[in-house]
Amino acid sequence: MKIEKNERLVLIGDSVTDCGRARPIGERGGLGSGYPALLNAMLSSRHPELAIRVTNMGVSGNTVRDLKARWQSDVLDLQPAWVSVMIGINDVWRQFDCPLQPETHVLPEEYHATLEALVRQTMPHVKGLLLVTPVYMDTNRQDPMRARRDEYAAIVRDIAARTGAALADPQPAFDRHFSHCHPMSMSWDYVHPDLTGHMMIADAIYQALEA
Amino acid sequence: MKIEKNERLVLIGDSVTDCGRARPIGERGGLGSGYPALLNAMLSSRHPELAIRVTNMGVSGNTVRDLKARWQSDVLDLQPAWVSVMIGINDVWRQFDCPLQPETHVLPEEYHATLEALVRQTMPHVKGLLLVTPVYMDTNRQDPMRARRDEYAAIVRDIAARTGAALADPQPAFDRHFSHCHPMSMSWDYVHPDLTGHMMIADAIYQALEA
Amino acid sequence: MKIEKNERLVLIGDSVTDCGRARPIGERGGLGSGYPALLNAMLSSRHPELAIRVTNMGVSGNTVRDLKARWQSDVLDLQPAWVSVMIGINDVWRQFDCPLQPETHVLPEEYHATLEALVRQTMPHVKGLLLVTPVYMDTNRQDPMRARRDEYAAIVRDIAARTGAALADPQPAFDRHFSHCHPMSMSWDYVHPDLTGHMMIADAIYQALEA
Amino acid sequence: MKIEKNERLVLIGDSVTDCGRARPIGERGGLGSGYPALLNAMLSSRHPELAIRVTNMGVSGNTVRDLKARWQSDVLDLQPAWVSVMIGINDVWRQFDCPLQPETHVLPEEYHATLEALVRQTMPHVKGLLLVTPVYMDTNRQDPMRARRDEYAAIVRDIAARTGAALADPQPAFDRHFSHCHPMSMSWDYVHPDLTGHMMIADAIYQALEA
Amino acid sequence: MKIEKNERLVLIGDSVTDCGRARPIGERGGLGSGYPALLNAMLSSRHPELAIRVTNMGVSGNTVRDLKARWQSDVLDLQPAWVSVMIGINDVWRQFDCPLQPETHVLPEEYHATLEALVRQTMPHVKGLLLVTPVYMDTNRQDPMRARRDEYAAIVRDIAARTGAALADPQPAFDRHFSHCHPMSMSWDYVHPDLTGHMMIADAIYQALEA
Amino acid sequence: MKIEKNERLVLIGDSVTDCGRARPIGERGGLGSGYPALLNAMLSSRHPELAIRVTNMGVSGNTVRDLKARWQSDVLDLQPAWVSVMIGINDVWRQFDCPLQPETHVLPEEYHATLEALVRQTMPHVKGLLLVTPVYMDTNRQDPMRARRDEYAAIVRDIAARTGAALADPQPAFDRHFSHCHPMSMSWDYVHPDLTGHMMIADAIYQALEA
Amino acid sequence: MKIEKNERLVLIGDSVTDCGRARPIGERGGLGSGYPALLNAMLSSRHPELAIRVTNMGVSGNTVRDLKARWQSDVLDLQPAWVSVMIGINDVWRQFDCPLQPETHVLPEEYHATLEALVRQTMPHVKGLLLVTPVYMDTNRQDPMRARRDEYAAIVRDIAARTGAALADPQPAFDRHFSHCHPMSMSWDYVHPDLTGHMMIADAIYQALEA
Amino acid sequence: MKIEKNERLVLIGDSVTDCGRARPIGERGGLGSGYPALLNAMLSSRHPELAIRVTNMGVSGNTVRDLKARWQSDVLDLQPAWVSVMIGINDVWRQFDCPLQPETHVLPEEYHATLEALVRQTMPHVKGLLLVTPVYMDTNRQDPMRARRDEYAAIVRDIAARTGAALADPQPAFDRHFSHCHPMSMSWDYVHPDLTGHMMIADAIYQALEA
């Protein structure tokens, strides 16, 4: 594992990360019901000797604009060795479900600039930083919201490439999965995965940490 | 109006009809928050002299198989002059969100036979019977669930044509609407409309009763 | 429509407007269950291309004195193109249901002065301002509270006439309606309409915006 | 007092009587918050030596048709010396607030026949039976619901006159009261009195028992 | 009546006065379920022309020490024409139910001095001030708590005599009542009356205001 | 101890025994918060080697008439080695707090006959049966309810003497206790003890089992 | 995988299986929060093409005696291809936490006979049956409850060996895990695992199905 | 008794002391359900003439670090004659159930220094100070958490010996108890006693105060 004995991993993001975690700090029994809890269980059951401390700091509804506002207290102050960031689906979604509320939209330029600034500000203080692309379950790439998600994912990949951050991209696993079943079998809103989807995200992050 | 003074209109269907109606009978303040309440308000405000009695008998989650089981008590026993039936989206949806629970699927043949039998059984007892096609908000006609919905809507139109039942088809209004905005602005699950969508359904039924 | 593409319409008033809207801002699914939600559904279903943003800022129990206290934050700060004001029934009602609490009474002089000041203060900042007369359902014009309501409605009409504000007067529609049924069929307290009454208010406002 | 030491008085009626009484029997701390509790407090504080047992058997929403259905268990089986019956306002009200639900209407003929039959069936088994006219607070005698209430009150007076039952008629006290204030100061729906109104009903019954 | 048209009467005290009144001001439907509500109903039903405004400012658990702390805001600021004070049973009770918590005890000297100071401070600002002796339902005058209550009641009478305040003493009515039944029939704790007891207190105050 | 290894002790009675025990059987963590739980803790902490099984079958509000109705299922069917019965305070209390509800009164003759019959029916099936006198905290022996309690306690002692049942009489401990403080310090209603009172009852029973 | 396309796997057991599953059938979003949900996510994410239907029928508090009582309805009637049974910790636990309630104890002989009978009754109707040994987290093998658990696990292994049922034994993984941390870090009661423990159980079952 | 008439005893500690006590001060009916309530009942029932005031200031989850933070307000400001301190099990437990959260661990050096400082700071202000060793119910002294508890208990004994504080050590009673039954019969987590365990703690403190 790239992550080593007694190190701390902070996971930050939106509702896909949050999943009912404890406040103010999500740890142990307060990791919520999503991929952070699964990742912790994978690390703890496969590598109990490493004693990795996993902390979930996701907040439902967040965009990258919200992450910026709480980055100091919710990431840097916790002094993690590793940080994982999965953000962007709300930045996209608000453009489609709240078209008349433009103050809720985080457009590509702001998304790109804000996320890259957070990454560059953080990397000197941590051993590793992992970017996770946002997931959207509509497999029709012509759907405007899916297309927009793909655009934001490309931004994430671009930032990772230029900053040297690690990258996890769970979307292909989802797309493959839906060659066997309709996305409605996982999620009525195409955004919030069931435990199978969270397992795919956790696997993607685990592999990125393992490589 | 085709519907006349002091007549009763019973609306039956699934959650799109139910919308929190009162039990056991949905009337007056207990019509729920969907198109039945809007239709009643339209009839009552535009034609107070007609004194139409609107009754909502929708039940969330119902398929046509469920309607059959409660048809006697929930439609015929109420002795309506007019009946409106909007059913089928759960018959379709379960095939996609519960692919491993085949006992929940109502396939086209069963849907066709059951709905037509209910119509034929009822028409001798009422002045008018209205069939409303189910609505699905994904505008991508290649999406398997949208394609399936279109197949079920064709069955509804076929039954109407062969039995002489009246027909209301709100789907085109939805499709036009989504040329101006993404379906996510109306519904996260593409099935349950907001009040704008219910207004479109109520308008379609009102016009069918008015013609 | 007088109201044009991408413009915002703020509706302010008392419980007849509020109807359980979301706080602090009532929009989209948080418009409540009254005429603001109906008006939004009418605008959105009939004119999706206009993308009108409807905002409900009603607060139950308010008099014009309360509107004045929150006018800056709840109307002007939202920068609407159009404002609709429906206020006065509590100004009247308290004089009859709380006769021993004179501090709760807003008498005609205060009502007139306060409402006119709000109108004159606002009109330079908006494209249109609509005044809606308060509704009371007792059809007996000799009833002291109905007579008082009529006096306040005359004040509203006078302000509209002298300031050039638009006017919607839903009371005649209610009076006509109650030639077919007793007001108890709509409301036990003669103040809070059912959905049929809200449809009549929404129709009156829609027509005023359409003319 | 006409009612004597250790005798039981059963009060039956609708929500004006019920007022949150205990089930199945309303006694002592379970008399509710209306005129039955006030009457009991008057009897107990002014005549503690009489030890009158007061029982409240009111049920909200009841019409005389409902009283008939539960008369054996809720009146006769309790073996009262005195019975007080205050019923009729729902018999009237449903004709005005539910005009489209005729199955809820108890028309004058049925009201007259049912109430008189209950009185005649009961008088041989009790020392005294008191009829209380229903109260409606609209002082406009031309209002159709007030006129209907006056018609039902005349039926009560007629039954009392022909059967020899005692009579209490609290309506004149309400009408006098509203020469000093508007009925809205007592009740938003003109049907359910506040404690001042219940005091007037209790006074009327007390006087009828005292004479 | 000593109290005249349009005057305000503020009733202050402990839980016997409070009885669940509304906060911050107990008026109209918020008078609670005790003697203040009964007194208001008596005044309003017998003298509607006087339009007396009754305000309940009782707070459960209060001693005279607590009244002093809130006298300005809860009595004087309300600018009443008449004030009624019923206080003392908690001053006494805490000496018996909390013998080990001496900080909760208000001994006779403090009680006397505090109450008299409140009376003398208030009389110049009001038309009338009424002192009501506290009630305790144990009829055994040798019981230490009953003896203590009698001592505090004597203080109340002494203050009334020396300051000219009006006096209401409901205890004799309770003692007479309990010659017909055991106090347990009114109250399990001998302190909180049922509605019969509240009627006796309201009668005593009414007579004091009427004389 | 009279009670021996692995034997079961069933405690039955009213609210003084019940104290919130679990249903249908009160054992282990479901013994409630009164003397049964204290007695179990005494037995278990002082004699863990005996492994006594303590079962609480008290039901709030019970009189001896209620015990009789559930004796088979709630005592005999549990096959206890020892039974403790503490009953009678409700038999007495209802005569004083519900004087007008004679159907709730269990008079001395019925109390005596019913309790003695239960004892005689049970003794052949158990190793020991313990009668506990009811407790009332008014120390004034002239108080009618205290006098009545003393009469019922005498009946309990008489039954014990004539049947050979064991006897525990906690009342003297209470009377001595109240020579140091007023009964209000233990209980506002003189019937339900605090934990100090329950300790005195548990001590009395423990001593009776120990002798 | 031994389990093949479109087959159903029913998991039955006690609270370790239950984990808040839906009633009456635990499937999809109603699989609870324990190893059944993890196993389903593993199967579904790694083998979406198999479309395995996982059903959780665990009931908290169950012993093998309880399984027997509901085996027909909760296992056989569901017609699974595979059955997994994890039972026994309550059979053991009650002997230690309820030593005085012998009716709650399922002793080794009954455990052995009942479980073997269920296995033999079921195997003819299924493709595979998997026995999972119960887990207890005290690593001190001299602890009487751990020793008892080991005895019951031996019974499970014996039944598997003699009937040909598959076997999963997660205990060794737990014991290894606790060489790195104290069992208190997983569970305060040494019986209910956290998600790390559930992951170890799911892994053990997955491997047994995979082999 | 060492503790004398009218003196106050403050008990402070963690959840074993807290047991649901009232806030902000736990007295009388607010002593909670643990050993403080039992100790108060013992003192009050055996020595009513002493009138000891027992105050429970336990707070669930506290370590000695938490006690230090609230010592002034929660101990010294209450001016007790006697103080009892039972603390340490959370200081130990967090090292085992939260191994990855070192900020929650109170290690022996900090425990020793903090507790001793509190004792030395307090003794000049009180008549007596009692130290109670923490209890842990695993009887296996090789268990790391039990061994750690024994180490902390030795610190408590050492502080008592060097400062002259009184000492109560309930652990031996627990160890003896569990020679007759498994600790699971008292507590699933080996930390929170049932009432039998609380009785053993109360007995130990009572004896220490009595000697």
mmCIF file of N, CA and C in Angstrom, chain A residues 70-137:
data_model
loop_
_atom_site.group_PDB
_atom_site.id
_atom_site.type_symbol
_atom_site.label_atom_id
_atom_site.label_comp_id
_atom_site.label_asym_id
_atom_site.label_seq_id
_atom_site.Cartn_x
_atom_site.Cartn_y
_atom_site.Cartn_z
ATOM 1 N N ARG A 70 -14.539 25.404 3.407
ATOM 2 C CA ARG A 70 -14.275 24.662 4.638
ATOM 3 C C ARG A 70 -12.983 23.851 4.557
ATOM 4 N N TRP A 71 -12.143 24.125 3.606
ATOM 5 C CA TRP A 71 -10.952 23.315 3.376
ATOM 6 C C TRP A 71 -9.978 23.373 4.558
ATOM 7 N N GLN A 72 -9.797 24.568 5.116
ATOM 8 C CA GLN A 72 -8.823 24.701 6.215
ATOM 9 C C GLN A 72 -9.243 23.845 7.408
ATOM 10 N N SER A 73 -10.488 24.035 7.852
ATOM 11 C CA SER A 73 -10.922 23.316 9.055
ATOM 12 C C SER A 73 -11.159 21.843 8.787
ATOM 13 N N ASP A 74 -11.642 21.508 7.604
ATOM 14 C CA ASP A 74 -12.115 20.147 7.365
ATOM 15 C C ASP A 74 -11.080 19.255 6.683
ATOM 16 N N VAL A 75 -10.008 19.847 6.175
ATOM 17 C CA VAL A 75 -8.939 19.017 5.607
ATOM 18 C C VAL A 75 -7.602 19.341 6.284
ATOM 19 N N LEU A 76 -7.122 20.532 6.105
ATOM 20 C CA LEU A 76 -5.748 20.832 6.543
ATOM 21 C C LEU A 76 -5.580 20.700 8.060
ATOM 22 N N ASP A 77 -6.561 21.191 8.810
ATOM 23 C CA ASP A 77 -6.421 21.132 10.272
ATOM 24 C C ASP A 77 -6.373 19.699 10.796
ATOM 25 N N LEU A 78 -6.860 18.750 10.022
ATOM 26 C CA LEU A 78 -6.851 17.358 10.473
ATOM 27 C C LEU A 78 -5.501 16.697 10.228
ATOM 28 N N GLN A 79 -4.595 17.395 9.513
ATOM 29 C CA GLN A 79 -3.231 16.925 9.259
ATOM 30 C C GLN A 79 -3.172 15.509 8.708
ATOM 31 N N PRO A 80 -3.893 15.258 7.614
ATOM 32 C CA PRO A 80 -3.861 13.909 7.046
ATOM 33 C C PRO A 80 -2.550 13.655 6.291
ATOM 34 N N ALA A 81 -2.165 12.389 6.187
ATOM 35 C CA ALA A 81 -1.092 11.997 5.289
ATOM 36 C C ALA A 81 -1.622 11.901 3.854
ATOM 37 N N TRP A 82 -2.890 11.448 3.726
ATOM 38 C CA TRP A 82 -3.522 11.300 2.421
ATOM 39 C C TRP A 82 -4.868 11.995 2.409
ATOM 40 N N VAL A 83 -5.201 12.578 1.243
ATOM 41 C CA VAL A 83 -6.504 13.210 1.055
ATOM 42 C C VAL A 83 -7.119 12.662 -0.226
ATOM 43 N N SER A 84 -8.415 12.330 -0.149
ATOM 44 C CA SER A 84 -9.161 11.935 -1.351
ATOM 45 C C SER A 84 -10.293 12.936 -1.561
ATOM 46 N N VAL A 85 -10.444 13.402 -2.793
ATOM 47 C CA VAL A 85 -11.470 14.398 -3.115
ATOM 48 C C VAL A 85 -12.340 13.866 -4.243
ATOM 49 N N MET A 86 -13.651 13.759 -3.948
ATOM 50 C CA MET A 86 -14.604 13.354 -4.987
ATOM 51 C C MET A 86 -15.692 14.417 -5.036
ATOM 52 N N ILE A 87 -15.623 15.294 -6.009
ATOM 53 C CA ILE A 87 -16.523 16.448 -6.047
ATOM 54 C C ILE A 87 -16.870 16.783 -7.497
ATOM 55 N N GLY A 88 -18.052 17.372 -7.692
ATOM 56 C CA GLY A 88 -18.393 17.869 -9.015
ATOM 57 C C GLY A 88 -19.806 17.540 -9.466
ATOM 58 N N ILE A 89 -20.436 16.508 -8.926
ATOM 59 C CA ILE A 89 -21.739 16.148 -9.484
ATOM 60 C C ILE A 89 -22.782 17.209 -9.181
ATOM 61 N N ASN A 90 -22.687 17.864 -7.987
ATOM 62 C CA ASN A 90 -23.633 18.943 -7.709
ATOM 63 C C ASN A 90 -23.307 20.191 -8.532
ATOM 64 N N ASP A 91 -22.015 20.400 -8.793
ATOM 65 C CA ASP A 91 -21.636 21.514 -9.663
ATOM 66 C C ASP A 91 -22.348 21.380 -11.011
ATOM 67 N N VAL A 92 -22.455 20.144 -11.476
ATOM 68 C CA VAL A 92 -23.139 19.863 -12.736
ATOM 69 C C VAL A 92 -24.666 19.863 -12.581
ATOM 70 N N TRP A 93 -25.135 19.131 -11.567
ATOM 71 C CA TRP A 93 -26.576 18.857 -11.419
ATOM 72 C C TRP A 93 -27.404 20.133 -11.304
ATOM 73 N N ARG A 94 -26.950 21.074 -10.508
ATOM 74 C CA ARG A 94 -27.698 22.330 -10.314
ATOM 75 C C ARG A 94 -27.951 23.051 -11.629
ATOM 76 N N GLN A 95 -27.064 22.850 -12.619
ATOM 77 C CA GLN A 95 -27.298 23.488 -13.913
ATOM 78 C C GLN A 95 -28.502 22.883 -14.635
ATOM 79 N N PHE A 96 -28.892 21.683 -14.199
ATOM 80 C CA PHE A 96 -30.001 20.995 -14.862
ATOM 81 C C PHE A 96 -31.262 20.918 -14.012
ATOM 82 N N ASP A 97 -31.127 20.773 -12.706
ATOM 83 C CA ASP A 97 -32.355 20.695 -11.910
ATOM 84 C C ASP A 97 -32.772 22.061 -11.366
ATOM 85 N N CYS A 98 -31.897 23.045 -11.367
ATOM 86 C CA CYS A 98 -32.241 24.403 -10.932
ATOM 87 C C CYS A 98 -31.852 25.404 -12.014
ATOM 88 N N PRO A 99 -32.373 25.273 -13.211
ATOM 89 C CA PRO A 99 -31.904 26.164 -14.270
ATOM 90 C C PRO A 99 -32.186 27.639 -13.968
ATOM 91 N N LEU A 100 -33.197 27.919 -13.149
ATOM 92 C CA LEU A 100 -33.567 29.317 -12.879
ATOM 93 C C LEU A 100 -32.839 29.906 -11.683
ATOM 94 N N GLN A 101 -31.967 29.126 -11.043
ATOM 95 C CA GLN A 101 -31.219 29.602 -9.881
ATOM 96 C C GLN A 101 -29.733 29.637 -10.237
ATOM 97 N N PRO A 102 -29.326 30.551 -11.083
ATOM 98 C CA PRO A 102 -27.936 30.528 -11.577
ATOM 99 C C PRO A 102 -26.904 30.704 -10.456
ATOM 100 N N GLU A 103 -27.322 31.268 -9.329
ATOM 101 C CA GLU A 103 -26.364 31.431 -8.237
ATOM 102 C C GLU A 103 -25.918 30.086 -7.670
ATOM 103 N N THR A 104 -26.648 29.003 -8.019
ATOM 104 C CA THR A 104 -26.257 27.678 -7.533
ATOM 105 C C THR A 104 -25.344 26.937 -8.513
ATOM 106 N N HIS A 105 -25.103 27.509 -9.662
ATOM 107 C CA HIS A 105 -24.315 26.800 -10.690
ATOM 108 C C HIS A 105 -22.820 27.080 -10.509
ATOM 109 N N VAL A 106 -22.015 26.026 -10.539
ATOM 110 C CA VAL A 106 -20.557 26.174 -10.574
ATOM 111 C C VAL A 106 -20.111 25.756 -11.980
ATOM 112 N N LEU A 107 -19.772 26.734 -12.788
ATOM 113 C CA LEU A 107 -19.481 26.468 -14.201
ATOM 114 C C LEU A 107 -18.058 25.936 -14.364
ATOM 115 N N PRO A 108 -17.743 25.383 -15.534
ATOM 116 C CA PRO A 108 -16.457 24.679 -15.696
ATOM 117 C C PRO A 108 -15.248 25.523 -15.293
ATOM 118 N N GLU A 109 -15.229 26.780 -15.670
ATOM 119 C CA GLU A 109 -14.054 27.596 -15.360
ATOM 120 C C GLU A 109 -13.822 27.695 -13.853
ATOM 121 N N GLU A 110 -14.933 27.995 -13.116
ATOM 122 C CA GLU A 110 -14.803 28.094 -11.658
ATOM 123 C C GLU A 110 -14.413 26.747 -11.063
ATOM 124 N N TYR A 111 -15.022 25.702 -11.587
ATOM 125 C CA TYR A 111 -14.723 24.357 -11.088
ATOM 126 C C TYR A 111 -13.241 24.045 -11.258
ATOM 127 N N HIS A 112 -12.760 24.279 -12.453
ATOM 128 C CA HIS A 112 -11.367 23.984 -12.757
ATOM 129 C C HIS A 112 -10.424 24.785 -11.860
ATOM 130 N N ALA A 113 -10.672 26.082 -11.791
ATOM 131 C CA ALA A 113 -9.770 26.952 -11.034
ATOM 132 C C ALA A 113 -9.787 26.617 -9.543
ATOM 133 N N THR A 114 -10.974 26.403 -9.021
ATOM 134 C CA THR A 114 -11.090 26.184 -7.580
ATOM 135 C C THR A 114 -10.460 24.852 -7.189
ATOM 136 N N LEU A 115 -10.782 23.804 -7.930
ATOM 137 C CA LEU A 115 -10.262 22.489 -7.582
ATOM 138 C C LEU A 115 -8.738 22.460 -7.722
ATOM 139 N N GLU A 116 -8.233 23.050 -8.787
ATOM 140 C CA GLU A 116 -6.786 23.032 -8.961
ATOM 141 C C GLU A 116 -6.088 23.812 -7.849
ATOM 142 N N ALA A 117 -6.674 24.929 -7.451
ATOM 143 C CA ALA A 117 -6.066 25.715 -6.371
ATOM 144 C C ALA A 117 -6.021 24.921 -5.074
ATOM 145 N N LEU A 118 -7.087 24.193 -4.783
ATOM 146 C CA LEU A 118 -7.107 23.379 -3.561
ATOM 147 C C LEU A 118 -6.025 22.309 -3.628
ATOM 148 N N VAL A 119 -5.897 21.687 -4.767
ATOM 149 C CA VAL A 119 -4.894 20.633 -4.918
ATOM 150 C C VAL A 119 -3.488 21.208 -4.727
ATOM 151 N N ARG A 120 -3.232 22.321 -5.389
ATOM 152 C CA ARG A 120 -1.874 22.883 -5.315
ATOM 153 C C ARG A 120 -1.554 23.393 -3.905
ATOM 154 N N GLN A 121 -2.587 23.909 -3.225
ATOM 155 C CA GLN A 121 -2.380 24.397 -1.856
ATOM 156 C C GLN A 121 -2.085 23.253 -0.888
ATOM 157 N N THR A 122 -2.609 22.060 -1.222
ATOM 158 C CA THR A 122 -2.575 20.958 -0.260
ATOM 159 C C THR A 122 -1.369 20.054 -0.451
ATOM 160 N N MET A 123 -0.958 19.861 -1.677
ATOM 161 C CA MET A 123 0.051 18.833 -1.928
ATOM 162 C C MET A 123 1.344 19.009 -1.117
ATOM 163 N N PRO A 124 1.802 20.220 -0.862
ATOM 164 C CA PRO A 124 3.027 20.329 -0.055
ATOM 165 C C PRO A 124 2.880 19.797 1.381
ATOM 166 N N HIS A 125 1.621 19.694 1.848
ATOM 167 C CA HIS A 125 1.416 19.316 3.253
ATOM 168 C C HIS A 125 1.085 17.848 3.444
ATOM 169 N N VAL A 126 0.926 17.093 2.354
ATOM 170 C CA VAL A 126 0.484 15.704 2.486
ATOM 171 C C VAL A 126 1.418 14.770 1.729
ATOM 172 N N LYS A 127 1.318 13.480 2.049
ATOM 173 C CA LYS A 127 2.100 12.482 1.320
ATOM 174 C C LYS A 127 1.462 12.138 -0.018
ATOM 175 N N GLY A 128 0.125 12.196 -0.044
ATOM 176 C CA GLY A 128 -0.535 11.841 -1.285
ATOM 177 C C GLY A 128 -1.908 12.485 -1.373
ATOM 178 N N LEU A 129 -2.307 12.832 -2.589
ATOM 179 C CA LEU A 129 -3.633 13.414 -2.795
ATOM 180 C C LEU A 129 -4.268 12.686 -3.978
ATOM 181 N N LEU A 130 -5.500 12.235 -3.756
ATOM 182 C CA LEU A 130 -6.190 11.424 -4.744
ATOM 183 C C LEU A 130 -7.417 12.171 -5.240
ATOM 184 N N LEU A 131 -7.540 12.300 -6.555
ATOM 185 C CA LEU A 131 -8.740 12.888 -7.140
ATOM 186 C C LEU A 131 -9.629 11.785 -7.698
ATOM 187 N N VAL A 132 -10.903 11.837 -7.370
ATOM 188 C CA VAL A 132 -11.859 10.840 -7.839
ATOM 189 C C VAL A 132 -12.864 11.546 -8.745
ATOM 190 N N THR A 133 -13.050 11.059 -9.931
ATOM 191 C CA THR A 133 -13.994 11.700 -10.853
ATOM 192 C C THR A 133 -15.421 11.470 -10.379
ATOM 193 N N PRO A 134 -16.293 12.451 -10.608
ATOM 194 C CA PRO A 134 -17.697 12.261 -10.233
ATOM 195 C C PRO A 134 -18.364 11.233 -11.131
ATOM 196 N N VAL A 135 -19.390 10.579 -10.586
ATOM 197 C CA VAL A 135 -20.086 9.506 -11.297
ATOM 198 C C VAL A 135 -21.484 9.967 -11.669
ATOM 199 N N TYR A 136 -21.921 9.648 -12.880
ATOM 200 C CA TYR A 136 -23.321 9.861 -13.279
ATOM 201 C C TYR A 136 -23.766 8.629 -14.055
ATOM 202 N N MET A 137 -24.972 8.142 -13.771
ATOM 203 C CA MET A 137 -25.318 6.798 -14.208
ATOM 204 C C MET A 137 -26.077 6.719 -15.517
#
